[in-house]
Coordinates of C-alpha atoms in Angstrom, one line a residue:
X912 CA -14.2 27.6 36.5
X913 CA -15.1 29.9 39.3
X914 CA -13.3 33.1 39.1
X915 CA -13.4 36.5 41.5
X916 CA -16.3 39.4 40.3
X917 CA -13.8 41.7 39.6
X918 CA -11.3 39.8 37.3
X919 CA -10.5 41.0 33.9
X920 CA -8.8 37.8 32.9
X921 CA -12.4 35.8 32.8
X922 CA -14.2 39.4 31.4
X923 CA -11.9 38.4 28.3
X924 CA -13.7 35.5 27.4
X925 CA -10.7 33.5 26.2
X926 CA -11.5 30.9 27.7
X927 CA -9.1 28.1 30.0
X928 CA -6.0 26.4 28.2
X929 CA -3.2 25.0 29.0
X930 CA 0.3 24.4 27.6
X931 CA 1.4 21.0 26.4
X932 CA 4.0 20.3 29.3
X933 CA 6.9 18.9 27.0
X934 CA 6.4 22.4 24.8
X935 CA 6.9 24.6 28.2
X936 CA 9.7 22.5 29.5
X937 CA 11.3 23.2 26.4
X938 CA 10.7 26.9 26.7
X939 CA 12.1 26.6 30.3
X940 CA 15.5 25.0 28.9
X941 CA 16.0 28.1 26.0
X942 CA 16.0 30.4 28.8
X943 CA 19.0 32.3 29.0
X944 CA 19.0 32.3 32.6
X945 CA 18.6 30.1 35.8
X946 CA 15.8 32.1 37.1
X947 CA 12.2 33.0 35.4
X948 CA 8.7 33.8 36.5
X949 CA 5.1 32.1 35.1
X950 CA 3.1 34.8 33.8
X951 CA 0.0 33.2 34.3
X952 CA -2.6 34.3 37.0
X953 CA -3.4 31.1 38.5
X954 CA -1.1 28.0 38.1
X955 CA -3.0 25.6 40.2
X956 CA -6.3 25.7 38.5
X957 CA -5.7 22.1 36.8
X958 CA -4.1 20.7 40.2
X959 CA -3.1 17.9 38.1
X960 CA -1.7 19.3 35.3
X961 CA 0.5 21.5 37.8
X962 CA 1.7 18.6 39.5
X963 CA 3.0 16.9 36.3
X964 CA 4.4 20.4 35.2
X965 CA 6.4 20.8 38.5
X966 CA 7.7 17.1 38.8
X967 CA 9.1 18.1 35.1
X968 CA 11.1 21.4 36.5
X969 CA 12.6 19.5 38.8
X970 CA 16.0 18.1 36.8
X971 CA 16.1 21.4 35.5
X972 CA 17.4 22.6 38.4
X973 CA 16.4 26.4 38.1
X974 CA 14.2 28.5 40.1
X975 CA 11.2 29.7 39.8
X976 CA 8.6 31.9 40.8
X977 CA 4.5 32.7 39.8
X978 CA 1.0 33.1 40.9
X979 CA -1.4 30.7 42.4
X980 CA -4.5 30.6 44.7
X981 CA -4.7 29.2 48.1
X982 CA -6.8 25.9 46.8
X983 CA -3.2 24.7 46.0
X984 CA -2.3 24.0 49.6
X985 CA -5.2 22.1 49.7
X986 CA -3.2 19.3 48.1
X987 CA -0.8 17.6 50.8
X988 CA 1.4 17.0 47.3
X989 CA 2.0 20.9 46.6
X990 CA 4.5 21.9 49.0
X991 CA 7.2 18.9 48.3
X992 CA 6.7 19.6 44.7
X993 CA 7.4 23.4 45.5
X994 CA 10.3 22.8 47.2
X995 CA 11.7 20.4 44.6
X996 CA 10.7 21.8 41.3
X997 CA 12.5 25.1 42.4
X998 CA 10.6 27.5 43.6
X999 CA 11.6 30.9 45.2
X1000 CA 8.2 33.1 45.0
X1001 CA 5.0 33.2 44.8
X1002 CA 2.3 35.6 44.4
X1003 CA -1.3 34.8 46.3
X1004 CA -4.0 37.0 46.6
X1005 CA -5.5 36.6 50.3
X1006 CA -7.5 39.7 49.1
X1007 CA -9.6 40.1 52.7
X1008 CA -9.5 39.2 56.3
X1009 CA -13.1 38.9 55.8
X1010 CA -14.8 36.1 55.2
X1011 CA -17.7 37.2 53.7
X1012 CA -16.0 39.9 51.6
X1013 CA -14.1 36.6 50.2
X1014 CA -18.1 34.7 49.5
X1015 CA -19.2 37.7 48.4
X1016 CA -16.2 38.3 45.1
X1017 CA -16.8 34.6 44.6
X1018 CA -13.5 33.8 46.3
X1019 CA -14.7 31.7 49.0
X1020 CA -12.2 28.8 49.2
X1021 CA -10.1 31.7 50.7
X1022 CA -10.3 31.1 54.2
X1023 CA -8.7 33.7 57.0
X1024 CA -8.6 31.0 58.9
X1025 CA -5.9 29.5 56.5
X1026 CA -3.5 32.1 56.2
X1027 CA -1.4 31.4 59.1
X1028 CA -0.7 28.0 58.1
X1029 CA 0.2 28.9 54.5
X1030 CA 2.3 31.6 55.3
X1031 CA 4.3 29.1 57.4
X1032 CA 4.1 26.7 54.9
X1033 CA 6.0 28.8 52.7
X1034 CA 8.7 29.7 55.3
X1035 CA 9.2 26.8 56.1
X1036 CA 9.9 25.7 52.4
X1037 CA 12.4 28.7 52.1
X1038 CA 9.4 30.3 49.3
X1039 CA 9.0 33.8 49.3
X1040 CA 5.5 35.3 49.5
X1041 CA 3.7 38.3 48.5
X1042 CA 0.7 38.4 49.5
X1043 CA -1.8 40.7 48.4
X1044 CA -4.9 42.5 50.2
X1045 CA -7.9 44.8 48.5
X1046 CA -9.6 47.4 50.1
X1047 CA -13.1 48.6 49.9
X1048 CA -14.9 45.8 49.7
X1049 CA -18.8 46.7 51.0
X1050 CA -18.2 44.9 54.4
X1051 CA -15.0 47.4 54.8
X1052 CA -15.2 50.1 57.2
X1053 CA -12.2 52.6 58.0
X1054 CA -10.7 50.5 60.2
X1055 CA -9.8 48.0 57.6
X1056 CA -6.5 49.6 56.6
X1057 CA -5.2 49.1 60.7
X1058 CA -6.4 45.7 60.6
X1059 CA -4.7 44.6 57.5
X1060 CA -1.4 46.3 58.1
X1061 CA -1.7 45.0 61.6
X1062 CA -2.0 41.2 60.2
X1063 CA 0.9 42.0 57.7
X1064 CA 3.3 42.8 60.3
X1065 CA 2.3 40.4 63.2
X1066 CA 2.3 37.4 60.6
X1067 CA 5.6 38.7 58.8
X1068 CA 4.4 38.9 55.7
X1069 CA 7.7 38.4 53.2
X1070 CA 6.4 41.1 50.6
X1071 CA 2.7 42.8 51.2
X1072 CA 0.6 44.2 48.0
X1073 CA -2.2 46.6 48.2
X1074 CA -4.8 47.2 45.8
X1075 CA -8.3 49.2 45.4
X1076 CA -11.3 47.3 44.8
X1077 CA -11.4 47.9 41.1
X1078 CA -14.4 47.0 38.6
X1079 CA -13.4 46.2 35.3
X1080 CA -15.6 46.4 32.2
X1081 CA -17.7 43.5 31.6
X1082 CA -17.1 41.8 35.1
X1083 CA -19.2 41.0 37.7
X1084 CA -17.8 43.8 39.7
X1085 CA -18.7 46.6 36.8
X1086 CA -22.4 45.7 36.1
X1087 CA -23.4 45.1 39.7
X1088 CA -22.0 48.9 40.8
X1089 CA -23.4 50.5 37.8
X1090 CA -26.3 48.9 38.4
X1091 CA -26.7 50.7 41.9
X1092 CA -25.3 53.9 40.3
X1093 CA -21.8 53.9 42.3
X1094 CA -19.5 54.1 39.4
X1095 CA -18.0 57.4 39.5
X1096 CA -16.8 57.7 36.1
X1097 CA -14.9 56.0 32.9
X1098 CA -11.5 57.5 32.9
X1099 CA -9.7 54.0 31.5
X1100 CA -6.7 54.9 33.1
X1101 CA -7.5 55.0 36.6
X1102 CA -9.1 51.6 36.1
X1103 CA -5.4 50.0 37.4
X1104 CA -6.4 49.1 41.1
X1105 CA -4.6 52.0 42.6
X1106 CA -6.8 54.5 42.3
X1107 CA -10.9 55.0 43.5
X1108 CA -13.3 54.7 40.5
X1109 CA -16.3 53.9 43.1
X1110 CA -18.5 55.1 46.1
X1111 CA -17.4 52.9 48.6
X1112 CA -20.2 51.7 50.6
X1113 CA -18.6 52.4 54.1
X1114 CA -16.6 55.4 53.8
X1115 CA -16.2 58.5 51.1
X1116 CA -14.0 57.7 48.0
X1117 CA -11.1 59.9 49.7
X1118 CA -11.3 58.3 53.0
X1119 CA -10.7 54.3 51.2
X1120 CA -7.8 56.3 48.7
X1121 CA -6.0 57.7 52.1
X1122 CA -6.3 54.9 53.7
X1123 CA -4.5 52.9 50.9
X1124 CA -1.6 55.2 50.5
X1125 CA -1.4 55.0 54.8
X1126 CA -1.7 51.5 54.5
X1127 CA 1.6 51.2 51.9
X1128 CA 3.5 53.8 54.3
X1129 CA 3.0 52.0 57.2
X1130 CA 4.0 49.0 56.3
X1131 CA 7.1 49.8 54.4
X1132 CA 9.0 51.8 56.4
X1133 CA 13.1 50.7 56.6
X1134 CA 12.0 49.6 60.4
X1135 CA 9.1 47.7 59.7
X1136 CA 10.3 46.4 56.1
X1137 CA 13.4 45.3 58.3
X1138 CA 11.4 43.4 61.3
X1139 CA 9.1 41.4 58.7
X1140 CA 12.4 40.1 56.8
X1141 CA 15.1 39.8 59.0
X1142 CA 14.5 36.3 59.3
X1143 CA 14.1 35.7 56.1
X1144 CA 17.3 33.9 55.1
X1145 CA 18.9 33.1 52.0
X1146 CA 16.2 35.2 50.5
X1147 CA 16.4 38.1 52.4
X1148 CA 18.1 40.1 49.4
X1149 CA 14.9 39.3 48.0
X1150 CA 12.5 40.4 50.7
X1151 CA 13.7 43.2 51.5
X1152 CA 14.4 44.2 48.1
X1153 CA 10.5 43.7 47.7
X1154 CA 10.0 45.7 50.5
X1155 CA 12.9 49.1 49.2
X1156 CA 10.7 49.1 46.0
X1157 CA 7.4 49.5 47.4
X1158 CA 8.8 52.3 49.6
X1159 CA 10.2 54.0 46.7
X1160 CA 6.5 53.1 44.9
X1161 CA 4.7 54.9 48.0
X1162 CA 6.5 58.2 47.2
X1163 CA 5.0 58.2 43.5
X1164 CA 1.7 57.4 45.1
X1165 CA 2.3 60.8 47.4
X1166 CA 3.3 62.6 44.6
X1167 CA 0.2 62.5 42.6
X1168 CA -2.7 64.7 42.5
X1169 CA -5.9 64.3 41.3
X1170 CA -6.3 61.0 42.2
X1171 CA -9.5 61.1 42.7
X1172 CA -11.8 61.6 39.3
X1173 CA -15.8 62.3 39.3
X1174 CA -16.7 62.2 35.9

């Protein structure tokens, strides 16, 4: 299957399985509680086989929440199923407002274009989103953080992530920047997607790592945390829970030094 240049999940080379549905159903009943999360990165990737595993949460009658790509709404059977089966959250990564950043990490059935109709989708369905955004992709420039927080904000995004552009070992991502000698170094442990490991190709390594902590600032202040889920409903303990955690996470972020590494 297609997957994104820089994930480490395909880099692992274990290969795509899935569960025997009757075996995870049965995993879903042990729980000790009503509410659980999939821990998988992409649900929908068998659309059929997450069809059949929804339609089997539903007389559970516990919620739900987990990851999955936009290629789901694709389906005109997805949403109902979403709605009945249970779930509360999901996790998408829109990654870009770019189009061609999206062709160009092999993530082109995200289209911008899209966005606003999922988004409502999932209001409409009472499903949480967070939705997540990378910066410093080579068509990025420095006005990429305004943009993004910009689109958060006037779309109301439930829950917004951030993340750097990050090359993991063996992915598509790693050998094409070493390749053009842009790697700045091999520290592991800044290899997490919140720090810089990379010369950016349209701005200096400190100009994409401000921008990212600006970028989480902005956007999760009380007032603008408040504006984006206000409306939010029955989940709003949830939103804006989402929201008080990344604004605790941002002063972490500030407190940090040496963020930046060159060898």
């Amino acid at each position: 299957k297609g997957v994104c240049d820089f994930c480490s999940v395909s880099a692992a080379h274990f290969g795509w399985h899935t569960r025997p549905i009757d075996e995870v159903i049965r995993e879903v009943k042990s729980l000790p509680t009503s509410r659980f999360v999939f821990n998988d990165v992409s649900m929908g990737e068998d659309m059929e086989y997450f069809k059949e595993l929804m339609k089997a949460l539903i007389p559970l009658k516990k919620k739900w929440g987990g990851l999955v790509s936009t290629k789901v709404f694709h389906d005109p059977e997805v949403l109902p199923l979403l709605k009945k089966s249970g779930c509360i959250y999901l996790l998408l990564g829109f990654e870009s407002l770019n189009n061609i950043s999206l062709q160009n990490i092999s993530k082109g059935f995200n289209k911008f274009e899209e966005y606003k109709y999922i988004i409502d989708a999932l209001r409409q369905n009472d499903i949480v989103l967070m939705a997540c955004f990378i910066f410093g992709f080579d068509e990025d420039d420095k006005n990429i953080f305004q943009k993004t927080v910009d689109f958060v904000n006037d779309y109301k995004i439930d829950i917004p992530r951030y993340a750097i552009y990050t090359p993991y070992p063996k992915t598509e991502a790693f050998e094409r920047l070493k390749s053009e000698g842009r790697l700045l170094h091999y520290n592991w442990q800044h290899y997490d997607t919140q720090h810089v490991v990379f010369q950016p190709k349209q701005m200096t390594p400190e100009e994409l790592d401000s921008g990212f902590i600006w970028a989480y600032k902005k956007s999760f202040t009380i007032a603008s945390s408040l504006r984006r889920t206000i409306n939010t409903g029955i989940n709003f303990p949830l939103t804006f829970g989402g929201n008080l955690a990344y604004n605790i996470y941002i002063r972490r972020l500030e407190k940090e030094k040496n963020r930046i590494l060159y060898s």
